[in-house]
Tab-separated table of C-alpha atoms in Angstrom:
chain	number	residue	atom	x	y	z
A	1	MET	CA	-0.018	0.017	-0.004
A	2	LYS	CA	2.901	2.264	0.765
A	3	GLY	CA	4.087	1.855	-2.911
A	4	ILE	CA	0.761	2.714	-4.226
A	5	ASN	CA	0.530	5.865	-2.128
A	6	ASN	CA	4.013	6.905	-3.254
A	7	HIS	CA	2.955	6.305	-6.895
A	8	ASN	CA	-0.233	8.425	-6.499
A	9	GLN	CA	1.619	11.227	-4.656
A	10	THR	CA	4.198	11.392	-7.592
A	11	ASN	CA	1.458	11.493	-10.099
A	12	ARG	CA	-0.324	14.296	-8.273
A	13	LEU	CA	2.987	16.204	-8.095
A	14	ILE	CA	3.376	15.799	-11.882
A	15	LYS	CA	-0.180	16.935	-12.530
A	16	TRP	CA	0.064	20.066	-10.225
A	17	THR	CA	3.426	20.996	-11.725
A	18	VAL	CA	1.948	20.923	-15.240
A	19	ILE	CA	-1.057	23.053	-14.016
A	20	ALA	CA	1.359	25.567	-12.306
A	21	LEU	CA	3.276	25.984	-15.612
A	22	ASP	CA	-0.003	26.732	-17.377
A	23	PHE	CA	-0.723	29.579	-15.000
A	24	VAL	CA	2.832	30.899	-15.545
A	25	ALA	CA	2.276	30.880	-19.241
A	26	LEU	CA	-0.974	32.777	-18.776
A	27	TRP	CA	0.466	35.387	-16.458
A	28	LEU	CA	3.312	36.013	-18.819
A	29	LEU	CA	0.923	36.639	-21.695
A	30	LEU	CA	-1.520	38.878	-19.773
A	31	PRO	CA	0.666	42.039	-19.754
A	32	VAL	CA	1.201	41.622	-23.477
A	33	VAL	CA	-2.500	41.361	-24.160
A	34	ALA	CA	-3.248	44.355	-21.944
A	35	ASP	CA	-0.899	46.459	-24.020
A	36	PHE	CA	-3.119	45.916	-27.014
A	37	ILE	CA	-6.418	46.835	-25.290
A	38	PRO	CA	-7.478	50.416	-26.286
A	39	ASP	CA	-7.186	52.927	-23.378
A	40	ALA	CA	-5.390	50.364	-21.204
A	41	GLU	CA	-2.867	53.047	-20.170
A	42	GLU	CA	-5.705	54.813	-18.429
A	43	TRP	CA	-6.616	51.799	-16.198
A	44	THR	CA	-6.612	52.170	-12.537
A	45	ASP	CA	-4.978	49.534	-10.256
A	46	ASP	CA	-8.500	48.164	-9.600
A	47	LYS	CA	-9.066	47.681	-13.411
A	48	TYR	CA	-5.752	45.700	-13.657
A	49	ARG	CA	-6.547	43.567	-10.725
A	50	LEU	CA	-10.076	42.856	-12.038
A	51	PHE	CA	-8.734	41.905	-15.571
A	52	TRP	CA	-6.000	39.704	-14.073
A	53	GLY	CA	-8.367	38.140	-11.490
A	54	ILE	CA	-11.073	37.214	-13.979
A	55	CYS	CA	-8.599	35.755	-16.417
A	56	THR	CA	-6.984	33.765	-13.638
A	57	MET	CA	-10.435	32.583	-12.354
A	58	SER	CA	-11.287	31.391	-15.834
A	59	MET	CA	-8.097	29.482	-16.009
A	60	VAL	CA	-8.959	27.808	-12.621
A	61	LEU	CA	-12.294	26.657	-13.959
A	62	ALA	CA	-10.868	25.568	-17.360
A	63	GLU	CA	-8.194	23.554	-15.542
A	64	TYR	CA	-10.915	21.877	-13.370
A	65	TRP	CA	-12.638	20.682	-16.501
A	66	PHE	CA	-9.678	19.989	-18.839
A	67	TYR	CA	-6.566	19.553	-16.863
A	68	SER	CA	-3.591	17.733	-18.303
A	69	THR	CA	-3.467	13.999	-18.418
A	70	ILE	CA	0.248	13.618	-19.366
A	71	HIS	CA	0.803	11.768	-15.996
A	72	GLN	CA	-1.325	8.950	-17.169
A	73	ARG	CA	0.864	6.182	-18.629
A	74	MET	CA	-0.754	5.298	-22.003
A	75	VAL	CA	-2.350	8.665	-22.885
A	76	GLY	CA	-2.106	9.433	-26.573
A	77	ALA	CA	-0.859	12.627	-28.216
A	78	GLY	CA	-4.410	13.042	-29.630
A	79	ASP	CA	-5.911	13.274	-26.196
A	80	ILE	CA	-3.190	15.722	-25.206
A	81	LEU	CA	-4.027	17.923	-28.171
A	82	ARG	CA	-7.714	17.749	-27.473
A	83	ARG	CA	-7.605	18.659	-23.844
A	84	GLY	CA	-5.076	21.411	-24.370
A	85	THR	CA	-7.305	22.929	-27.104
A	86	LEU	CA	-10.497	22.619	-24.932
A	87	LEU	CA	-8.629	24.186	-21.971
A	88	VAL	CA	-7.660	27.339	-23.949
A	89	VAL	CA	-11.106	27.649	-25.568
A	90	ALA	CA	-12.767	27.375	-22.163
A	91	GLN	CA	-10.458	29.943	-20.642
A	92	VAL	CA	-10.942	32.511	-23.374
A	93	LEU	CA	-14.675	32.185	-23.503
A	94	LEU	CA	-15.143	32.324	-19.731
A	95	SER	CA	-12.827	35.422	-19.544
A	96	TYR	CA	-14.829	37.191	-22.155
A	97	LEU	CA	-18.213	36.264	-20.679
A	98	LEU	CA	-17.197	37.146	-17.101
A	99	LEU	CA	-15.569	40.415	-18.082
A	100	ARG	CA	-18.715	41.524	-19.910
A	101	SER	CA	-20.813	40.371	-17.051
A	102	VAL	CA	-19.050	42.947	-14.721
A	103	LEU	CA	-19.491	45.647	-17.311
A	104	PHE	CA	-15.885	45.791	-18.219
A	105	GLN	CA	-16.102	48.719	-20.627
A	106	TYR	CA	-13.282	48.062	-23.042
A	107	ARG	CA	-13.008	46.292	-26.399
A	108	ILE	CA	-11.415	42.984	-25.508
A	109	GLY	CA	-12.755	40.426	-28.034
A	110	TRP	CA	-9.887	40.434	-30.581
A	111	GLN	CA	-7.301	40.769	-27.733
A	112	LEU	CA	-8.618	37.766	-25.969
A	113	LEU	CA	-8.586	35.856	-29.193
A	114	PHE	CA	-4.987	36.766	-29.762
A	115	MET	CA	-4.175	35.700	-26.177
A	116	GLY	CA	-5.950	32.401	-26.887
A	117	LEU	CA	-3.891	31.600	-29.938
A	118	ALA	CA	-0.710	32.521	-28.186
A	119	LEU	CA	-1.728	30.570	-25.029
A	120	TRP	CA	-2.670	27.556	-27.123
A	121	THR	CA	0.684	27.566	-28.898
A	122	VAL	CA	2.642	27.853	-25.732
A	123	ILE	CA	0.599	25.231	-23.838
A	124	ILE	CA	0.755	22.628	-26.648
A	125	LEU	CA	4.497	23.145	-26.863
A	126	LEU	CA	4.732	22.779	-23.046
A	127	ARG	CA	2.688	19.624	-23.100
A	128	PHE	CA	5.022	17.839	-25.423
A	129	VAL	CA	8.114	19.155	-23.633
A	130	GLU	CA	6.682	17.984	-20.311
A	131	ARG	CA	5.794	14.613	-21.769
A	132	GLU	CA	9.240	14.086	-23.068
A	133	ALA	CA	10.686	15.018	-19.705
A	134	LEU	CA	8.326	12.566	-18.066
A	135	LYS	CA	9.344	9.854	-20.422
A	136	ARG	CA	12.969	10.421	-19.644
A	137	LEU	CA	12.294	10.344	-15.899
A	138	ARG	CA	10.468	7.012	-16.268
A	139	ARG	CA	13.300	5.514	-18.356
A	140	GLN	CA	15.641	6.436	-15.412
A	141	GLY	CA	13.409	4.561	-12.969
A	142	PHE	CA	11.310	7.358	-11.542
A	143	ASN	CA	7.537	7.382	-11.346
A	144	THR	CA	7.297	3.695	-12.179
A	145	ARG	CA	4.497	1.177	-11.514
A	146	THR	CA	5.010	-2.464	-10.928
A	147	VAL	CA	2.728	-5.199	-12.561
A	148	THR	CA	1.844	-8.865	-12.099
A	149	PHE	CA	0.768	-11.204	-14.863
A	150	VAL	CA	-1.195	-14.328	-14.202
A	151	GLY	CA	-1.683	-16.715	-17.145
A	152	SER	CA	0.144	-17.913	-20.271
A	153	ASP	CA	-2.328	-17.114	-23.006
A	154	GLU	CA	-1.074	-15.392	-26.187
A	155	GLU	CA	-3.359	-12.378	-25.448
A	156	LEU	CA	-1.521	-11.795	-22.093
A	157	GLN	CA	1.823	-12.241	-23.812
A	158	ARG	CA	0.955	-9.521	-26.288
A	159	LEU	CA	-0.017	-7.169	-23.423
A	160	HIS	CA	3.207	-8.160	-21.506
A	161	GLN	CA	5.238	-7.226	-24.523
A	162	ARG	CA	3.373	-4.027	-25.181
A	163	ILE	CA	3.589	-2.332	-21.765
A	164	LEU	CA	7.006	-3.629	-20.705
A	165	SER	CA	8.869	-3.022	-23.961
A	166	ILE	CA	8.288	0.821	-23.955
A	167	PRO	CA	10.255	2.303	-20.935
A	168	SER	CA	8.415	5.632	-21.170
A	169	TYR	CA	5.250	3.913	-19.879
A	170	GLY	CA	7.000	3.442	-16.570
A	171	TYR	CA	6.034	-0.236	-15.955
A	172	LYS	CA	8.216	-2.803	-14.260
A	173	LEU	CA	7.562	-6.431	-13.799
A	174	ARG	CA	6.939	-7.419	-10.215
A	175	SER	CA	5.963	-11.073	-10.633
A	176	SER	CA	4.534	-13.520	-13.247
A	177	TYR	CA	2.585	-16.671	-12.619
A	178	ALA	CA	2.231	-18.731	-15.793
A	179	SER	CA	0.080	-21.468	-14.266
A	180	THR	CA	-3.407	-20.358	-13.179
A	181	ALA	CA	-3.851	-23.579	-11.141
A	182	GLU	CA	-0.694	-22.762	-9.117
A	183	PHE	CA	-1.834	-19.148	-8.605
A	184	LEU	CA	-5.241	-20.361	-7.393
A	185	ALA	CA	-3.528	-22.538	-4.889
A	186	LEU	CA	-1.456	-19.601	-3.667
A	187	LEU	CA	-4.607	-17.587	-3.116
A	188	GLY	CA	-5.129	-19.746	-0.128
A	189	HIS	CA	-1.885	-18.168	1.349
A	190	PRO	CA	-2.055	-14.624	0.049
A	191	GLU	CA	0.870	-13.556	2.300
A	192	ASP	CA	3.137	-15.599	-0.078
A	193	LEU	CA	1.991	-13.675	-3.223
A	194	ARG	CA	4.172	-10.947	-4.506
A	195	LEU	CA	1.735	-8.680	-6.259
A	196	GLY	CA	2.517	-5.438	-8.120
A	197	ASP	CA	0.511	-2.234	-8.287
A	198	GLU	CA	-1.521	-3.682	-11.115
A	199	VAL	CA	-2.599	-7.349	-11.730
A	200	TYR	CA	-3.471	-8.629	-15.226
A	201	LEU	CA	-5.232	-11.993	-15.171
A	202	CYS	CA	-5.876	-14.026	-18.359
A	203	ALA	CA	-8.001	-17.159	-17.931
A	204	PRO	CA	-11.077	-18.685	-19.505
A	205	ARG	CA	-14.354	-17.342	-18.191
A	206	ARG	CA	-15.274	-20.793	-16.790
A	207	GLU	CA	-12.548	-20.296	-14.122
A	208	ARG	CA	-14.976	-18.019	-12.225
A	209	GLN	CA	-13.524	-18.832	-8.822
A	210	LEU	CA	-10.054	-17.831	-9.837
A	211	ILE	CA	-11.260	-14.543	-11.336
A	212	GLU	CA	-13.452	-13.504	-8.310
A	213	ARG	CA	-10.954	-14.432	-5.689
A	214	THR	CA	-8.105	-12.555	-7.475
A	215	ALA	CA	-10.350	-9.486	-7.953
A	216	SER	CA	-11.355	-9.656	-4.219
A	217	LEU	CA	-7.726	-9.901	-3.045
A	218	CYS	CA	-6.787	-6.888	-5.302
A	219	GLN	CA	-9.550	-4.813	-3.894
A	220	HIS	CA	-8.494	-5.675	-0.327
A	221	ARG	CA	-4.951	-4.700	-1.042
A	222	MET	CA	-5.963	-1.580	-3.127
A	223	ILE	CA	-4.366	-3.036	-6.289
A	224	LYS	CA	-5.858	-2.351	-9.672
A	225	PHE	CA	-7.171	-5.544	-11.232
A	226	TYR	CA	-7.646	-6.114	-14.888
A	227	TYR	CA	-9.133	-9.202	-16.605
A	228	VAL	CA	-7.824	-10.064	-20.085
A	229	THR	CA	-10.002	-12.244	-22.406
A	230	THR	CA	-8.255	-15.286	-23.811
A	231	ALA	CA	-7.447	-15.556	-27.452
A	232	GLU	CA	-9.945	-18.490	-27.791
A	233	GLU	CA	-12.843	-16.542	-26.228
A	234	LYS	CA	-12.016	-13.220	-27.915
A	235	LEU	CA	-14.804	-12.648	-30.502
A	236	ASN	CA	-13.868	-9.083	-31.578
A	237	LEU	CA	-17.484	-7.984	-30.960
A	238	GLN	CA	-18.335	-4.363	-30.254
A	239	PRO	CA	-21.174	-2.912	-28.200
A	240	VAL	CA	-23.871	-1.343	-30.331
A	241	GLN	CA	-26.619	0.799	-28.791
A	242	MET	CA	-30.116	0.174	-30.224
A	243	ASP	CA	-32.537	2.652	-28.474
A	244	ASP	CA	-32.295	1.627	-24.766
A	245	LEU	CA	-30.853	-1.896	-25.566
A	246	GLU	CA	-27.177	-2.765	-26.046
A	247	VAL	CA	-26.315	-5.628	-28.409
A	248	MET	CA	-22.971	-6.882	-29.625
A	249	GLY	CA	-21.919	-6.497	-33.190
A	250	THR	CA	-18.825	-7.094	-35.407
A	251	TYR	CA	-18.526	-3.369	-36.254
A	252	SER	CA	-19.240	0.064	-34.727
A	253	SER	CA	-17.802	3.487	-35.306
A	254	PRO	CA	-18.231	7.044	-34.203
A	255	LEU	CA	-18.592	7.781	-37.900
A	256	GLU	CA	-21.970	6.117	-37.951
A	257	ASP	CA	-23.194	9.328	-36.331
A	258	PRO	CA	-24.465	11.698	-39.138
A	259	LEU	CA	-23.070	14.722	-37.208
A	260	ASN	CA	-19.521	13.206	-37.001
A	261	ARG	CA	-19.673	12.344	-40.759
A	262	LEU	CA	-20.775	15.931	-41.633
A	263	PHE	CA	-18.021	17.463	-39.454
A	264	LYS	CA	-15.405	15.234	-41.056
A	265	ARG	CA	-16.713	16.005	-44.575
A	266	LEU	CA	-16.564	19.818	-43.869
A	267	ALA	CA	-13.074	19.549	-42.614
A	268	ASP	CA	-12.119	17.515	-45.741
A	269	ILE	CA	-13.600	20.089	-48.049
A	270	LEU	CA	-11.818	22.961	-46.316
A	271	LEU	CA	-8.390	21.241	-46.087
A	272	SER	CA	-8.454	19.799	-49.534
A	273	ALA	CA	-9.304	23.309	-50.984
A	274	ILE	CA	-6.237	24.674	-49.081
A	275	PHE	CA	-3.920	21.981	-50.374
A	276	LEU	CA	-5.121	22.119	-53.989
A	277	ALA	CA	-4.147	25.752	-54.334
A	278	PRO	CA	-0.362	25.110	-54.092
A	279	THR	CA	-0.861	21.929	-56.222
A	280	VAL	CA	-2.302	24.056	-59.090
A	281	LEU	CA	0.760	26.334	-58.826
A	282	LEU	CA	3.260	23.455	-58.931
A	283	LEU	CA	1.421	21.650	-61.673
A	284	PRO	CA	3.264	23.287	-64.649
A	285	LEU	CA	6.754	22.587	-63.102
A	286	ILE	CA	5.862	19.017	-62.163
A	287	ALA	CA	4.280	18.363	-65.566
A	288	ILE	CA	7.435	19.597	-67.398
A	289	ILE	CA	9.838	17.419	-65.354
A	290	ILE	CA	7.635	14.272	-65.687
A	291	LYS	CA	7.390	14.816	-69.487
A	292	CYS	CA	11.125	15.362	-69.768
A	293	GLN	CA	12.016	12.205	-67.827
A	294	SER	CA	9.276	9.773	-69.095
A	295	PRO	CA	6.990	9.820	-72.091
A	296	GLY	CA	3.310	9.548	-71.280
A	297	PRO	CA	0.620	11.372	-69.319
A	298	VAL	CA	1.328	13.641	-66.342
A	299	PHE	CA	-1.277	12.035	-64.151
A	300	PHE	CA	-1.682	8.363	-63.235
A	301	HIS	CA	-5.262	7.189	-62.431
A	302	GLN	CA	-6.284	3.703	-61.294
A	303	ARG	CA	-9.581	2.006	-60.280
A	304	ARG	CA	-9.463	1.350	-56.464
A	305	THR	CA	-11.904	0.112	-53.870
A	306	GLY	CA	-13.633	2.824	-51.842
A	307	LEU	CA	-16.622	3.321	-49.395
A	308	ASP	CA	-18.798	0.207	-49.128
A	309	GLY	CA	-16.732	-1.559	-51.711
A	310	ARG	CA	-17.555	0.886	-54.578
A	311	GLU	CA	-14.916	1.485	-57.200
A	312	PHE	CA	-13.525	4.950	-57.955
A	313	TRP	CA	-10.735	6.482	-60.010
A	314	CYS	CA	-7.832	7.420	-57.700
A	315	TRP	CA	-5.549	10.191	-59.135
A	316	LYS	CA	-1.734	10.637	-58.563
A	317	PHE	CA	1.120	12.333	-60.384
A	318	ARG	CA	2.726	9.672	-62.519
A	319	SER	CA	5.950	8.442	-60.905
A	320	MET	CA	6.671	5.359	-63.056
A	321	HIS	CA	7.201	4.710	-66.773
A	322	VAL	CA	4.087	3.578	-68.455
A	323	ASN	CA	3.860	-0.259	-67.930
A	324	SER	CA	1.410	-3.143	-68.128
A	325	THR	CA	1.725	-4.308	-64.525
A	326	ALA	CA	0.588	-1.090	-62.819
A	327	ASP	CA	-2.824	-2.569	-61.874
A	328	SER	CA	-1.366	-5.749	-60.191
A	329	GLN	CA	2.142	-5.147	-59.033
A	330	GLN	CA	3.134	-3.043	-55.878
A	331	ALA	CA	5.937	-0.536	-56.020
A	332	THR	CA	9.210	-1.989	-54.533
A	333	LYS	CA	12.342	-0.221	-53.077
A	334	ASP	CA	14.457	-0.437	-56.232
A	335	ASP	CA	11.571	-0.649	-58.685
A	336	PRO	CA	12.959	-0.290	-62.236
A	337	ARG	CA	9.706	1.130	-63.379
A	338	LYS	CA	10.407	4.358	-61.452
A	339	PHE	CA	12.181	7.297	-63.147
A	340	PRO	CA	14.402	9.697	-61.075
A	341	PHE	CA	11.894	12.455	-60.464
A	342	GLY	CA	9.206	9.907	-59.837
A	343	ASN	CA	11.276	8.321	-57.137
A	344	PHE	CA	11.630	11.720	-55.494
A	345	ILE	CA	7.941	12.564	-55.526
A	346	ARG	CA	7.050	9.155	-54.129
A	347	LYS	CA	9.543	9.587	-51.197
A	348	THR	CA	8.236	13.144	-50.463
A	349	SER	CA	4.529	12.038	-51.057
A	350	ILE	CA	4.211	14.798	-53.687
A	351	ASP	CA	2.745	12.279	-56.034
A	352	GLU	CA	-0.317	11.972	-53.746
A	353	LEU	CA	-1.307	15.694	-54.101
A	354	PRO	CA	-3.910	15.068	-56.849
A	355	GLN	CA	-5.793	12.913	-54.370
A	356	PHE	CA	-7.100	16.116	-52.663
A	357	TRP	CA	-9.252	16.359	-55.814
A	358	ASN	CA	-10.659	12.852	-54.910
A	359	VAL	CA	-11.344	14.261	-51.392
A	360	LEU	CA	-13.080	17.379	-52.738
A	361	ARG	CA	-15.228	15.050	-55.013
A	362	GLY	CA	-16.176	12.921	-52.095
A	363	ASP	CA	-14.516	9.700	-53.236
A	364	MET	CA	-11.878	9.931	-50.351
A	365	SER	CA	-11.179	11.537	-47.033
A	366	ILE	CA	-7.906	13.103	-45.928
A	367	VAL	CA	-7.534	10.494	-43.228
A	368	GLY	CA	-8.729	6.947	-43.485
A	369	PRO	CA	-7.540	3.461	-44.647
A	370	ARG	CA	-5.482	3.649	-47.826
A	371	PRO	CA	-7.355	2.546	-50.907
A	372	HIS	CA	-5.975	-0.589	-52.653
A	373	MET	CA	-6.013	-1.594	-56.247
A	374	LEU	CA	-8.814	-3.897	-57.295
A	375	ALA	CA	-6.556	-6.981	-57.681
A	376	HIS	CA	-5.317	-6.594	-54.101
A	377	THR	CA	-8.832	-6.133	-52.666
A	378	GLU	CA	-9.903	-9.386	-54.263
A	379	GLN	CA	-6.673	-11.143	-53.132
A	380	TYR	CA	-6.738	-10.085	-49.545
A	381	ASP	CA	-10.492	-10.535	-49.102
A	382	ARG	CA	-9.780	-14.278	-49.556
A	383	LEU	CA	-6.821	-14.349	-47.164
A	384	ILE	CA	-7.809	-11.954	-44.334
A	385	ASP	CA	-11.057	-12.484	-42.591
A	386	LYS	CA	-11.774	-8.902	-41.481
A	387	TYR	CA	-10.284	-7.202	-44.685
A	388	MET	CA	-13.478	-5.676	-46.096
A	389	VAL	CA	-14.404	-3.978	-42.760
A	390	ARG	CA	-11.886	-1.255	-43.729
A	391	HIS	CA	-14.312	-0.201	-46.522
A	392	PHE	CA	-17.016	0.840	-44.082
A	393	VAL	CA	-15.509	4.381	-44.154
A	394	LYS	CA	-14.043	6.434	-47.006
A	395	PRO	CA	-10.376	5.636	-47.944
A	396	GLY	CA	-7.808	8.256	-47.019
A	397	ILE	CA	-4.772	9.989	-48.416
A	398	THR	CA	-2.986	9.051	-45.109
A	399	GLY	CA	-4.019	6.769	-42.257
A	400	TRP	CA	-3.322	5.322	-38.855
A	401	ALA	CA	-1.525	2.314	-40.399
A	402	GLN	CA	0.718	4.446	-42.489
A	403	VAL	CA	1.960	6.536	-39.543
A	404	THR	CA	2.475	3.536	-37.296
A	405	GLY	CA	4.907	1.610	-39.456
A	406	PHE	CA	2.657	-0.111	-42.023
A	407	ARG	CA	3.362	2.145	-45.121
A	408	GLY	CA	4.548	0.875	-48.325
A	409	GLU	CA	5.009	-2.526	-49.829
A	410	THR	CA	3.446	-5.546	-48.083
A	411	ARG	CA	5.760	-8.555	-49.016
A	412	GLU	CA	4.351	-10.776	-46.325
A	413	LEU	CA	0.808	-11.500	-45.276
A	414	TRP	CA	1.365	-10.464	-41.698
A	415	GLN	CA	2.176	-6.919	-42.986
A	416	MET	CA	-1.256	-6.600	-44.539
A	417	GLU	CA	-2.853	-8.208	-41.530
A	418	GLY	CA	-1.107	-5.495	-39.324
A	419	ARG	CA	-2.323	-2.797	-41.657
A	420	VAL	CA	-5.956	-4.056	-41.625
A	421	GLU	CA	-5.804	-4.264	-37.798
A	422	ARG	CA	-4.769	-0.687	-37.514
A	423	ASP	CA	-7.313	0.467	-40.074
A	424	ILE	CA	-10.132	-1.239	-38.099
A	425	TRP	CA	-8.812	0.292	-34.912
A	426	TYR	CA	-8.993	3.795	-36.505
A	427	ILE	CA	-12.527	3.158	-37.652
A	428	GLN	CA	-13.649	2.142	-34.147
A	429	HIS	CA	-11.853	4.893	-32.358
A	430	TRP	CA	-12.291	7.825	-34.819
A	431	SER	CA	-12.220	11.362	-33.471
A	432	PHE	CA	-11.355	14.758	-34.822
A	433	TRP	CA	-8.350	14.866	-32.575
A	434	LEU	CA	-7.114	11.483	-33.891
A	435	ASP	CA	-7.364	12.851	-37.418
A	436	LEU	CA	-5.308	15.801	-36.368
A	437	ARG	CA	-2.744	13.528	-34.899
A	438	ILE	CA	-2.453	11.475	-37.915
A	439	ILE	CA	-2.066	14.533	-40.195
A	440	TRP	CA	0.673	15.895	-37.896
A	441	MET	CA	2.524	12.585	-37.876
A	442	THR	CA	2.250	12.496	-41.649
A	443	VAL	CA	3.673	15.954	-42.083
A	444	LYS	CA	6.608	14.948	-39.841
A	445	THR	CA	7.447	11.974	-42.217
A	446	ILE	CA	7.861	14.359	-45.092
A	447	PHE	CA	10.780	16.154	-43.309
A	448	LYS	CA	12.006	12.949	-41.489
A	449	ARG	CA	12.555	10.377	-44.195
A	450	ASP	CA	10.318	7.275	-43.945
A	451	LYS	CA	12.225	4.144	-44.808
A	452	ASN	CA	9.045	2.634	-46.139
A	453	ALA	CA	8.378	5.548	-48.578
A	454	TYR	CA	9.335	4.305	-52.007
């Protein structure tokens, strides 16, 4: 119990340190903002104190609702971005409304908006600096949490590999019991058990006594208990709400909500229009270079599988010599079909720019599972059971699979299986913040060469 209390105290210290830095950022920006408010030089001390006090109180309320979660071990960058954005939006809106409610007779709307943009930039930068600092602390053995694994099923082994192989999560192995029968016997002598701060038990549901007694012991010792479904019993079913009833289905997604689809579509239209503008300007130069290096058309278009399995024409700048295997053969690292400039635009993803036209037309989205050529759809539908699930949403220019190591050629079946698994995860966990995270990770790969980009 002492270890748990120390862990919780350390997490609270991290949380309050992050919050304190948010207030420091706000207080450093307030004098700058005040300088831009008309007639601010005529303010009395009471006016300054009122302005500072209301802005600070607004930050207190915003922090109460949207405080940082970087102290949590497996929090994603998308959640950090989402909470940071909502924190700043809440602070700015509350400041404006409260200042107006006390009849603060100065024009402050644009000034507070400026402060919000500056504060958002500083806080997001702070979050990622703070997160990196926390990762380094955990790698050095600070703010760690011990775990116990019970069972030998492959699902538990996957979890074991995931949380212990990444030092920045801050997990350390306390004990492991491969035999559930042996562990059940030891439950009769709980003083002999060496349990960590968290216990993960993987056993068939029929071993009800083992599960219940382990959960009861963990509750008594104030240890977090987690039950992991065995690979044999894992059905990959998702809860689906039907009015006031919950049933289990093979597929569910936030994008089934019409409002979410509308919001994603509006974002696609706006961003694709923005990206098409420089594409049009670059088109003459790109066209000249392509024509000089390889006879044939400037654009390459191919039938690919889209939403609900419908076919559409996917457009790209041509990066290969005209050939007869384009509709069946994937690009390889040293593909002889590529010409020099084509190789360059593939590595920098410039060849994908015309696909923003596909997005504007509604065939694609900016973020989603990558569309595959028809031959590969037919091939992998036979080989991978859940392959066609990825077509329940529009295909994307970039996707979760591409930014998590599954971009490019798929020589082995396991590579396509990994891509499909990540595509389905994206569909089931879609959010606006996840899309922003994927776009940001994609932009980074343009400046930091991706070894799978060829």
